[in-house]
mmCIF file of C-alpha atoms in Angstrom:
data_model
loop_
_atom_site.group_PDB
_atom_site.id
_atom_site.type_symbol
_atom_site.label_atom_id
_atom_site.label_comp_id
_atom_site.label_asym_id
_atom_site.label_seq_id
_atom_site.Cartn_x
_atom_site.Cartn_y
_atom_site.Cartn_z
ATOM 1 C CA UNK A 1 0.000 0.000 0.000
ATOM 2 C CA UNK A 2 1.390 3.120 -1.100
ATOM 3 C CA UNK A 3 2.129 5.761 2.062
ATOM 4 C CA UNK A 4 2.810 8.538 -0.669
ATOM 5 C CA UNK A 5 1.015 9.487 -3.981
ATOM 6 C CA UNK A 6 2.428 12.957 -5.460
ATOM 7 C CA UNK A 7 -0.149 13.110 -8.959
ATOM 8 C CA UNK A 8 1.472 15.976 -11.556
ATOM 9 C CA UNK A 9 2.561 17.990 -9.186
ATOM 10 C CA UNK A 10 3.708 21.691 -10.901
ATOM 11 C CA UNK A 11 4.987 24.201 -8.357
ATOM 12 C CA UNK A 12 5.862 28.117 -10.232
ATOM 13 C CA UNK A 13 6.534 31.239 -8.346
ATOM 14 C CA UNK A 14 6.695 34.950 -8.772
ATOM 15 C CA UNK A 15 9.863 36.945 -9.262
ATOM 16 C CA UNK A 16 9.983 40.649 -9.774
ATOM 17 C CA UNK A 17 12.404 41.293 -12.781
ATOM 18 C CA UNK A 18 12.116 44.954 -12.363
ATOM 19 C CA UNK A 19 9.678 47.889 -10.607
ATOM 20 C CA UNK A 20 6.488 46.505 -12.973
ATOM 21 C CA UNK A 21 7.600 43.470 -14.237
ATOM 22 C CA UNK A 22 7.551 39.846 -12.954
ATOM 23 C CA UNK A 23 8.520 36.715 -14.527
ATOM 24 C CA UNK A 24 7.322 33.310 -13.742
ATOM 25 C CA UNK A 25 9.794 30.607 -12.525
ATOM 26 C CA UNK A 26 8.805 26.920 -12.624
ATOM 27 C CA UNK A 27 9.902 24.771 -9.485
ATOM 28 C CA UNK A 28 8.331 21.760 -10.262
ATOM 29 C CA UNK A 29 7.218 20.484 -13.681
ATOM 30 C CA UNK A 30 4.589 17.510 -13.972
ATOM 31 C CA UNK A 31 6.430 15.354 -11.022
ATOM 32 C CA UNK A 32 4.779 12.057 -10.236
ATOM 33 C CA UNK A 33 6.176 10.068 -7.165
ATOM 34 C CA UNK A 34 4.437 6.712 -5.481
ATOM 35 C CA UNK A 35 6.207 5.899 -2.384
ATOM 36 C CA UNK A 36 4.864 2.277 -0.334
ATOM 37 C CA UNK A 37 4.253 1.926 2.676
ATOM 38 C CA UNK A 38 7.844 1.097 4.965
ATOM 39 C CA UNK A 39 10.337 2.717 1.650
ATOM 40 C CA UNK A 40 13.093 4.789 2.496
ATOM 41 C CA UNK A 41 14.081 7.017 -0.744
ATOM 42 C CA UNK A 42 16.426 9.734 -0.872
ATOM 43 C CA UNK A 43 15.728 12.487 -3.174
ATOM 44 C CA UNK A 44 18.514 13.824 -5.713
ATOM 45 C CA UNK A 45 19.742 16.698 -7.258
ATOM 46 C CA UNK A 46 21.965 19.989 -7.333
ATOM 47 C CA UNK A 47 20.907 22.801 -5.576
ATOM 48 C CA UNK A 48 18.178 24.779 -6.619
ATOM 49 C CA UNK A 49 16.924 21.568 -8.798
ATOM 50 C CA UNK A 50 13.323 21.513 -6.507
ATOM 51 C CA UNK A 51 14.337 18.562 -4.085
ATOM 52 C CA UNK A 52 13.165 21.071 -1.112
ATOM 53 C CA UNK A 53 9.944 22.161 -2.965
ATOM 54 C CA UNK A 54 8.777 18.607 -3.571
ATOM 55 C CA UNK A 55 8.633 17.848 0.035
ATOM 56 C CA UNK A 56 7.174 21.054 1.256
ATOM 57 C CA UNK A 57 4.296 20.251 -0.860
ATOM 58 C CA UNK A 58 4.145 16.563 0.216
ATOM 59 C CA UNK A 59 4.462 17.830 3.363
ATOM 60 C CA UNK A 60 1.268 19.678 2.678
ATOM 61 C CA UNK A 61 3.395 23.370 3.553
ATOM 62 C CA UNK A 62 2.495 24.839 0.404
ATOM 63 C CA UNK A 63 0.190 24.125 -2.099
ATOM 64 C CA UNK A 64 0.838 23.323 -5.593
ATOM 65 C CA UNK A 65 -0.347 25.242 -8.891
ATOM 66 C CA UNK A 66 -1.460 22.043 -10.240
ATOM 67 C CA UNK A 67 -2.002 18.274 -9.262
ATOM 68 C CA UNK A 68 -2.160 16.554 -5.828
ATOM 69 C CA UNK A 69 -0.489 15.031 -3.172
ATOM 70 C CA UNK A 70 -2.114 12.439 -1.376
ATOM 71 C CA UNK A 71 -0.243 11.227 2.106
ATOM 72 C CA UNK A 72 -2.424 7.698 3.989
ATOM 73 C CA UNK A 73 -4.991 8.396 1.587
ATOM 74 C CA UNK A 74 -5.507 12.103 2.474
ATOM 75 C CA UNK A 75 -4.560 15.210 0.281
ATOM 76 C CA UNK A 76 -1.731 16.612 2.154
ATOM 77 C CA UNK A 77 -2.728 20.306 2.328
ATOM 78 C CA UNK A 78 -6.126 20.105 3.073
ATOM 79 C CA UNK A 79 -5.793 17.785 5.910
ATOM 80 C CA UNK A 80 -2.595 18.921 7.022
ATOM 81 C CA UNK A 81 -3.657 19.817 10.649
ATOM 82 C CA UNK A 82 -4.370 15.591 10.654
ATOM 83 C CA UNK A 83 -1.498 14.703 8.708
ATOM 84 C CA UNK A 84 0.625 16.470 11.093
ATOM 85 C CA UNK A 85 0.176 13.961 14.112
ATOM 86 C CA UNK A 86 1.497 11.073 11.781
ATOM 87 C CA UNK A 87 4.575 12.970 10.231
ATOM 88 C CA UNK A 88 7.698 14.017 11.523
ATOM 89 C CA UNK A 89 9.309 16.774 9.667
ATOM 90 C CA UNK A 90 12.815 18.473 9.721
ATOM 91 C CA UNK A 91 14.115 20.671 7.335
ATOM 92 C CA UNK A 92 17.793 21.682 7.318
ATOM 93 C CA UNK A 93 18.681 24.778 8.669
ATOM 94 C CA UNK A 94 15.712 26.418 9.281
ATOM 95 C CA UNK A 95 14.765 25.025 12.713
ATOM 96 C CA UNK A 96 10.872 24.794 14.273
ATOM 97 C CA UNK A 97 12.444 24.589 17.918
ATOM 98 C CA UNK A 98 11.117 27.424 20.417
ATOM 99 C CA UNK A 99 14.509 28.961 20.723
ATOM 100 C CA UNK A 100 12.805 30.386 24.015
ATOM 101 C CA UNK A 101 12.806 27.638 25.638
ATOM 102 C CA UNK A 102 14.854 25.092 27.949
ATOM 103 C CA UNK A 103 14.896 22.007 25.721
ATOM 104 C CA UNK A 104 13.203 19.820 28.265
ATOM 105 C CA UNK A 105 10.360 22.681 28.558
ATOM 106 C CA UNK A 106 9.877 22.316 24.440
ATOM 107 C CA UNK A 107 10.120 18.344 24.651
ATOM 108 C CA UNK A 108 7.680 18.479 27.626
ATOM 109 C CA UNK A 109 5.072 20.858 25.278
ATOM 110 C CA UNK A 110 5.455 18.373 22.499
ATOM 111 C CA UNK A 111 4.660 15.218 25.017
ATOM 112 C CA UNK A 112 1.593 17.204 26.035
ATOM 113 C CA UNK A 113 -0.012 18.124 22.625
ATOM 114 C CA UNK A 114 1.036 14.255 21.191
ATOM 115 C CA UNK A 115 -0.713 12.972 24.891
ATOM 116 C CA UNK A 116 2.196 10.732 25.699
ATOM 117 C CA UNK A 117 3.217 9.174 29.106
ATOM 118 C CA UNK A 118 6.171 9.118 30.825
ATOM 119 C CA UNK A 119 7.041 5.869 29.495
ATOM 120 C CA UNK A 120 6.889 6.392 25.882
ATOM 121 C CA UNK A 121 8.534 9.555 26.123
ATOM 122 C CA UNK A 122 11.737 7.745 28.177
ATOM 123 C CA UNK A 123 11.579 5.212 25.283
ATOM 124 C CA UNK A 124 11.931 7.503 22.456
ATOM 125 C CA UNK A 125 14.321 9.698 24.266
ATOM 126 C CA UNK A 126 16.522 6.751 25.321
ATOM 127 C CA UNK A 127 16.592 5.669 21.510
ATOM 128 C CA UNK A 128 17.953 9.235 20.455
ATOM 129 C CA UNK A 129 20.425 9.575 23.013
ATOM 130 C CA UNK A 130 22.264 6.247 22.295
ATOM 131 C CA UNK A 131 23.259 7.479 19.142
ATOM 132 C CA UNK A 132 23.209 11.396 19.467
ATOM 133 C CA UNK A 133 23.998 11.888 23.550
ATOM 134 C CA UNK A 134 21.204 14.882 24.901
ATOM 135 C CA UNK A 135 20.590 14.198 28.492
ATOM 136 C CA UNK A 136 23.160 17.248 29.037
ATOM 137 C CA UNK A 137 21.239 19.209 27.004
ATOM 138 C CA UNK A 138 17.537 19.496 28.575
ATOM 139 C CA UNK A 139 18.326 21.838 31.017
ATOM 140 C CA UNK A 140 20.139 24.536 28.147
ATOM 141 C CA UNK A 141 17.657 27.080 26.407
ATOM 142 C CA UNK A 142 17.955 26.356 22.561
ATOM 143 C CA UNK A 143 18.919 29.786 21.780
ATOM 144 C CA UNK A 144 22.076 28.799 23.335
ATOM 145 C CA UNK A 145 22.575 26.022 21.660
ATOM 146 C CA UNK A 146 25.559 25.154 18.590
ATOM 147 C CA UNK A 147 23.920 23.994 15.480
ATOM 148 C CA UNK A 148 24.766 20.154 16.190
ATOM 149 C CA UNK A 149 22.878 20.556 19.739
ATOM 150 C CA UNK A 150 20.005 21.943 18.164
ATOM 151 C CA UNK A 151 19.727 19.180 15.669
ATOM 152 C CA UNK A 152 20.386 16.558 18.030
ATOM 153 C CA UNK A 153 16.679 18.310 19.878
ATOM 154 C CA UNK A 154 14.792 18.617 16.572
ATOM 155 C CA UNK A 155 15.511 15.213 15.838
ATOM 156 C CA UNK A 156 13.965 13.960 19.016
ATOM 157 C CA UNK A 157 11.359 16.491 18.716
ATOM 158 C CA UNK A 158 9.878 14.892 15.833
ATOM 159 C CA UNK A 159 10.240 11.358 16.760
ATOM 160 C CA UNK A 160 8.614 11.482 20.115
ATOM 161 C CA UNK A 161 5.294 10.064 18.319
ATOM 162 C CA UNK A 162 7.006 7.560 16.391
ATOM 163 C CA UNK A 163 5.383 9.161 13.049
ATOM 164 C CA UNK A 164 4.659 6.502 10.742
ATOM 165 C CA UNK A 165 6.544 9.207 7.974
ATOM 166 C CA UNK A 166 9.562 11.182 8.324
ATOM 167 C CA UNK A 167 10.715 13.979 5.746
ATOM 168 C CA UNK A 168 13.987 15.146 6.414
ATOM 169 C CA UNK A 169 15.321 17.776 4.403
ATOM 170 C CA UNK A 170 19.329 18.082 4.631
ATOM 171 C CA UNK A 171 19.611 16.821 7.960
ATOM 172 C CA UNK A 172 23.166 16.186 7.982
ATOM 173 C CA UNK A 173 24.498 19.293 7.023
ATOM 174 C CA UNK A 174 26.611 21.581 9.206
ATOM 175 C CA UNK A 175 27.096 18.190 11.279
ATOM 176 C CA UNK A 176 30.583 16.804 11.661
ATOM 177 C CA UNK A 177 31.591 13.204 9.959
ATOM 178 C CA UNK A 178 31.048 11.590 13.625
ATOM 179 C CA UNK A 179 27.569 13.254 14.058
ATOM 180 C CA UNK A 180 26.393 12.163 10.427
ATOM 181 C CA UNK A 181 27.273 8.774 11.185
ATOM 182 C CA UNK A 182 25.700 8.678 14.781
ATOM 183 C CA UNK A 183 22.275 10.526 12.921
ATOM 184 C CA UNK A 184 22.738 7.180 10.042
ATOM 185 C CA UNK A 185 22.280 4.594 12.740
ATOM 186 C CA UNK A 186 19.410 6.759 15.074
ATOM 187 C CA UNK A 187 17.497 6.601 11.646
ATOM 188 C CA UNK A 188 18.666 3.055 11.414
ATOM 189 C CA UNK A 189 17.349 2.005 14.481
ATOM 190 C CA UNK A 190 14.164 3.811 13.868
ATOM 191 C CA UNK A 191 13.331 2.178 10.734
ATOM 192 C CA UNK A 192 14.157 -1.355 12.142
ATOM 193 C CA UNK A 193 11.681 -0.938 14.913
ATOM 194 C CA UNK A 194 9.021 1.306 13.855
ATOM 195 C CA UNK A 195 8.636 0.839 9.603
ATOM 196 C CA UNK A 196 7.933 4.121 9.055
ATOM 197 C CA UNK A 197 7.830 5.504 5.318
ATOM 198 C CA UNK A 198 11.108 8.155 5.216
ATOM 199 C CA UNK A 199 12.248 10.597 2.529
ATOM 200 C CA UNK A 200 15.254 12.335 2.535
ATOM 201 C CA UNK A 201 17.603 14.524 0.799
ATOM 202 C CA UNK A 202 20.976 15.227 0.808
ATOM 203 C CA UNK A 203 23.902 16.860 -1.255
ATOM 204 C CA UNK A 204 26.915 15.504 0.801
ATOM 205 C CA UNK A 205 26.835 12.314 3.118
ATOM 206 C CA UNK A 206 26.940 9.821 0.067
ATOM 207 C CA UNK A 207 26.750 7.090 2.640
ATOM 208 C CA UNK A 208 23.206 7.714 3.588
ATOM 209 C CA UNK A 209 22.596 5.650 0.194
ATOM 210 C CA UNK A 210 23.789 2.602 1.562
ATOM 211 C CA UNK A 211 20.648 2.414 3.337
ATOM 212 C CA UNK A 212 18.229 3.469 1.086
ATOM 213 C CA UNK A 213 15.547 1.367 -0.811
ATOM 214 C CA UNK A 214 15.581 3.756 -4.059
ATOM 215 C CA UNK A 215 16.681 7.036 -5.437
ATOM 216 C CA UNK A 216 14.733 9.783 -6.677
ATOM 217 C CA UNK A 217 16.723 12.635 -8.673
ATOM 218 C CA UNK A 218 14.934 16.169 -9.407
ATOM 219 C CA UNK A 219 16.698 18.212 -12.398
ATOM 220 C CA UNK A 220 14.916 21.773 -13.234
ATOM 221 C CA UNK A 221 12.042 20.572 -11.298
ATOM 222 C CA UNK A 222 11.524 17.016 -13.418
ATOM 223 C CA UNK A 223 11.858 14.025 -12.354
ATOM 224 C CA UNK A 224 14.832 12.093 -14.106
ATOM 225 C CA UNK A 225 15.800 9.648 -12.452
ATOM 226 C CA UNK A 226 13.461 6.758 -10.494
ATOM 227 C CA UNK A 227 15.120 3.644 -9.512
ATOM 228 C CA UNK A 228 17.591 1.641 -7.585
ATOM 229 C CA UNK A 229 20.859 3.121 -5.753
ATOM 230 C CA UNK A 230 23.371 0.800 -6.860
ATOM 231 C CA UNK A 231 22.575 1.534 -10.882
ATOM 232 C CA UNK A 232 23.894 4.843 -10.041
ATOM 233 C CA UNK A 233 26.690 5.349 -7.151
ATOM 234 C CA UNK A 234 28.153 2.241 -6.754
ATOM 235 C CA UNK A 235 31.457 3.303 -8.355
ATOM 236 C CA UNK A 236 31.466 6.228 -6.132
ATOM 237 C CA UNK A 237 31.442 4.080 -3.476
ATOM 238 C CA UNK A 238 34.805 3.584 -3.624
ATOM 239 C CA UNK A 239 36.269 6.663 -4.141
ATOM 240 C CA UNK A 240 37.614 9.170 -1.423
ATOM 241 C CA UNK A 241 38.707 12.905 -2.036
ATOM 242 C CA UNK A 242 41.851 13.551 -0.181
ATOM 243 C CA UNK A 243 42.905 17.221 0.169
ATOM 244 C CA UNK A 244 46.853 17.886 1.241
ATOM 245 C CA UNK A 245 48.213 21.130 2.399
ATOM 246 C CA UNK A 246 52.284 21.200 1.970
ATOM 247 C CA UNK A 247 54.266 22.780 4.092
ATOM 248 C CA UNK A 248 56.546 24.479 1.564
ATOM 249 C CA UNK A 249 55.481 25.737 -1.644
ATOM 250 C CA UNK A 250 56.259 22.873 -4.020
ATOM 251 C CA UNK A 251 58.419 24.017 -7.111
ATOM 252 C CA UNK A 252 56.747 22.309 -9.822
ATOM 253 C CA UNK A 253 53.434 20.659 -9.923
ATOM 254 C CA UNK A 254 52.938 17.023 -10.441
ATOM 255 C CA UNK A 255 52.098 15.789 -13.680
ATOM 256 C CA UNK A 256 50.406 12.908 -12.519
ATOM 257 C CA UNK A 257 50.159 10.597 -9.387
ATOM 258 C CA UNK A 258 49.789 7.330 -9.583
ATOM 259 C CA UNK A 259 47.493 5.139 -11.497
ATOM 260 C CA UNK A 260 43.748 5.721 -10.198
ATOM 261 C CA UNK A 261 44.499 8.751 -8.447
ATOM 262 C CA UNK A 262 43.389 11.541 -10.439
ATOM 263 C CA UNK A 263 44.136 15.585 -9.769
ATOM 264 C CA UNK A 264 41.251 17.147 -9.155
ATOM 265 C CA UNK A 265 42.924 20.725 -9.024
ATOM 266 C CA UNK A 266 46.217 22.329 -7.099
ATOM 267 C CA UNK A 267 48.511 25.381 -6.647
ATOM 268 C CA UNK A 268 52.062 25.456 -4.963
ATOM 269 C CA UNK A 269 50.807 24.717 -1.585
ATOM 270 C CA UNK A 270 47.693 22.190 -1.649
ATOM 271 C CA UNK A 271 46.030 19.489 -4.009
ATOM 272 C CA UNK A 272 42.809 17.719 -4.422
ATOM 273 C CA UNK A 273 42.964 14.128 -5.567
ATOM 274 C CA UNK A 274 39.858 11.466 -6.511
ATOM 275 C CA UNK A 275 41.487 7.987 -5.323
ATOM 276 C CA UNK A 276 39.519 5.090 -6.604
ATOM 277 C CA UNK A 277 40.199 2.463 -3.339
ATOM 278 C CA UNK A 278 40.232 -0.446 -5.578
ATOM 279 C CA UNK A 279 43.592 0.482 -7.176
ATOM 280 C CA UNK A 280 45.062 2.376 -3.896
ATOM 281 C CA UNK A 281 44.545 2.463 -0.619
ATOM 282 C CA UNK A 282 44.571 6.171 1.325
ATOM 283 C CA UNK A 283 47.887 5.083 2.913
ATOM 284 C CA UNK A 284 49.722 4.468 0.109
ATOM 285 C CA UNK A 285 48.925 7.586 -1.579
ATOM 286 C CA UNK A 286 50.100 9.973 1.532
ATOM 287 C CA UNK A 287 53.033 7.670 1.548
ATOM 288 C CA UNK A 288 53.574 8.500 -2.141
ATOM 289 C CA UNK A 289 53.092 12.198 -1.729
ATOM 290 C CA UNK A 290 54.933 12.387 1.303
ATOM 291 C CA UNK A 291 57.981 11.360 -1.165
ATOM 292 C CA UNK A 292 57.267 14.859 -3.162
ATOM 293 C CA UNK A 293 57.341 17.457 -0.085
ATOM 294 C CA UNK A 294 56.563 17.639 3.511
ATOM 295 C CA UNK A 295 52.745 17.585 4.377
ATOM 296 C CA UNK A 296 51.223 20.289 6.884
ATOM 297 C CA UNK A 297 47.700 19.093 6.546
ATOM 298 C CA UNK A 298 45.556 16.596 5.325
ATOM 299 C CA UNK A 299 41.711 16.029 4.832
ATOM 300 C CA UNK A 300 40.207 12.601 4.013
ATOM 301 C CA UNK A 301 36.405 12.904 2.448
ATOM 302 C CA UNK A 302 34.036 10.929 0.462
ATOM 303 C CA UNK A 303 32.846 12.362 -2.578
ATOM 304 C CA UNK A 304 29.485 14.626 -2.052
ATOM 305 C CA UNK A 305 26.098 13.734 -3.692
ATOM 306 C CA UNK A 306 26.421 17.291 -5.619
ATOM 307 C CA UNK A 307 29.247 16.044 -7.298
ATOM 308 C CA UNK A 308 27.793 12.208 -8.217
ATOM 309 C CA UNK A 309 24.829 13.968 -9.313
ATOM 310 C CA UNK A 310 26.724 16.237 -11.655
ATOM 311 C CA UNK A 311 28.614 12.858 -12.883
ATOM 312 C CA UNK A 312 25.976 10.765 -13.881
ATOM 313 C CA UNK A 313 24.222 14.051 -16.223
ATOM 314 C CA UNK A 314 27.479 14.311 -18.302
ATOM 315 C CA UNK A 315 27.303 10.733 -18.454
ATOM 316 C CA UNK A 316 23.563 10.082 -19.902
ATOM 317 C CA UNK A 317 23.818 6.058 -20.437
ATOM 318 C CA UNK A 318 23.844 6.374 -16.666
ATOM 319 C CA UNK A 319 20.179 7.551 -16.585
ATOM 320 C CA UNK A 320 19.175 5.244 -19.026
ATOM 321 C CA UNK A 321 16.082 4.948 -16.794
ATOM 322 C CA UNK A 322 14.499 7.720 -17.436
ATOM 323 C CA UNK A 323 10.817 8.820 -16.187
#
């Protein structure tokens, strides 16, 4: 049974070109999406492509020039105020936290409106705070709060009554590599106990695909793209950005590296290479530059979404299936 039915969904806005003029800008064009009951698909694309759009209307916050969205059965904007109780929605950056507030006076609000008892409340909470530690964090008002602190509170803001649907726009950004792992395995353990439906977008934790069911990209506000993960990313997989800082301007620049290791771009004192793990491992090739100067710095990084994305339209017999 399908959780999620988005029917020709076109989404265009207003923008002032000058004092009397305004042009129209399309969003969304003609998007159909069915999503079952229990699936876990991450939404695609470069910025600005309409990922974010596409779940505000799903998520029945705005209202689409044309089609429907249809979430259990119900259209999503007109029985939003319903809808609500069975979703739990984050989106990025822009936080729905009370900054106001003491986090345990917020949580303590939501457990009222949701009518929970002590004892699901301790369950959900102790679920969070395995993987994302917030017990030293109820007694802090949110507006004093880093970024990471306040996500690790939103996230167990919208959990507390185990929606059966979770849209989560961005959630991993501005998080350190530890703290998008740790967020990973909360949603993990979420969708191994409770089944809910999740959607999810992202432009930088490539990992997150691991776990999902199916992949969804957005270009220009189509759909392109509808199918399985591994079709599209499984070479990226295995591919790791490493970024070195020298610690003495290096006279001449290297040519070339070794063989699958390519040079992504570099001056006299840094360089960006793509190492493909299969042919090298991330040890050998700092042993191998450490030959050409001394090293001040290094960063170790998997490849972003953005840039996977951006791959697999200049090569178009990866998108063979095409919607």
């Amino acid at each position: 049974m399908s959780s999620i039915c988005v029917s020709s969904v076109s989404k265009q806005v207003k923008k002032r070109t000058g004092w009397f003029r305004k042009s129209s800008e399309t969003l969304l064009d003609q998007v159909n999406l069915e999503v079952m009951g229990g699936e876990f698909v991450a939404i695609l694309g470069k910025n600005g492509s309409g990922k974010s759009t596409l779940l505000k209307c799903i998520a029945g916050m705005i209202h689409p020039n044309q089609g429907d969205v249809f979430i259990f059965g119900k259209n999503s904007f007109k029985h939003r105020s319903v809808l609500t109780k069975e979703m739990g929605i984050f989106f990025g950056q822009k936080s729905l936290i009370f900054t106001d507030l003491r986090a345990i006076d917020y949580l303590n609000l939501l457990k009222k409106i949701y009518g929970l008892n002590e004892e699901e409340f301790k369950f959900m909470f102790n679920m969070v705070d395995r993987h994302m530690p917030c017990s030293d964090l109820l007694e802090k008002e949110v507006r004093g709060m880093s970024y990471g602190e306040k996500v690790k509170i939103e996230i167990l803001s919208i959990v507390l009554h185990k929606p059966k649907l979770l849209i989560l726009d961005e959630p991993f950004v501005g998080l350190d590599p530890a703290s998008q792992n740790n967020l990973l395995q909360f949603i993990h353990e979420y969708r191994k106990s409770f089944n809910p439906t999740i959607l999810l977008t992202t432009h930088q934790f490539l990992e997150v695909l691991s776990q999902v069911d199916r992949a969804v990209i957005i270009d220009k506000g189509k759909k392109t793209y509808d199918g399985k993960v591994d079709q599209l990313v499984e070479s990226y997989y295995k591919k790791k950005l490493i970024s070195v800082t020298w610690a003495k301007p290096l006279k001449n620049h290297l040519n070339e590296v070794m063989q699958g290791v390519h040079i992504l771009k570099q001056t006299e004192v840094d360089i960006e290479l793509e190492v493909e793990l299969e042919k090298h491992s991330i040890q050998e090739v700092i042993a191998y530059l450490l030959k050409k100067g001394e090293i001040a710095d290094f960063e170790i990084r998997s490849l972003s979404i953005d840039k996977v994305v951006e791959s697999l339209y200049e090569d178009h017999s990866t998108l063979s299936r095409t919607i």
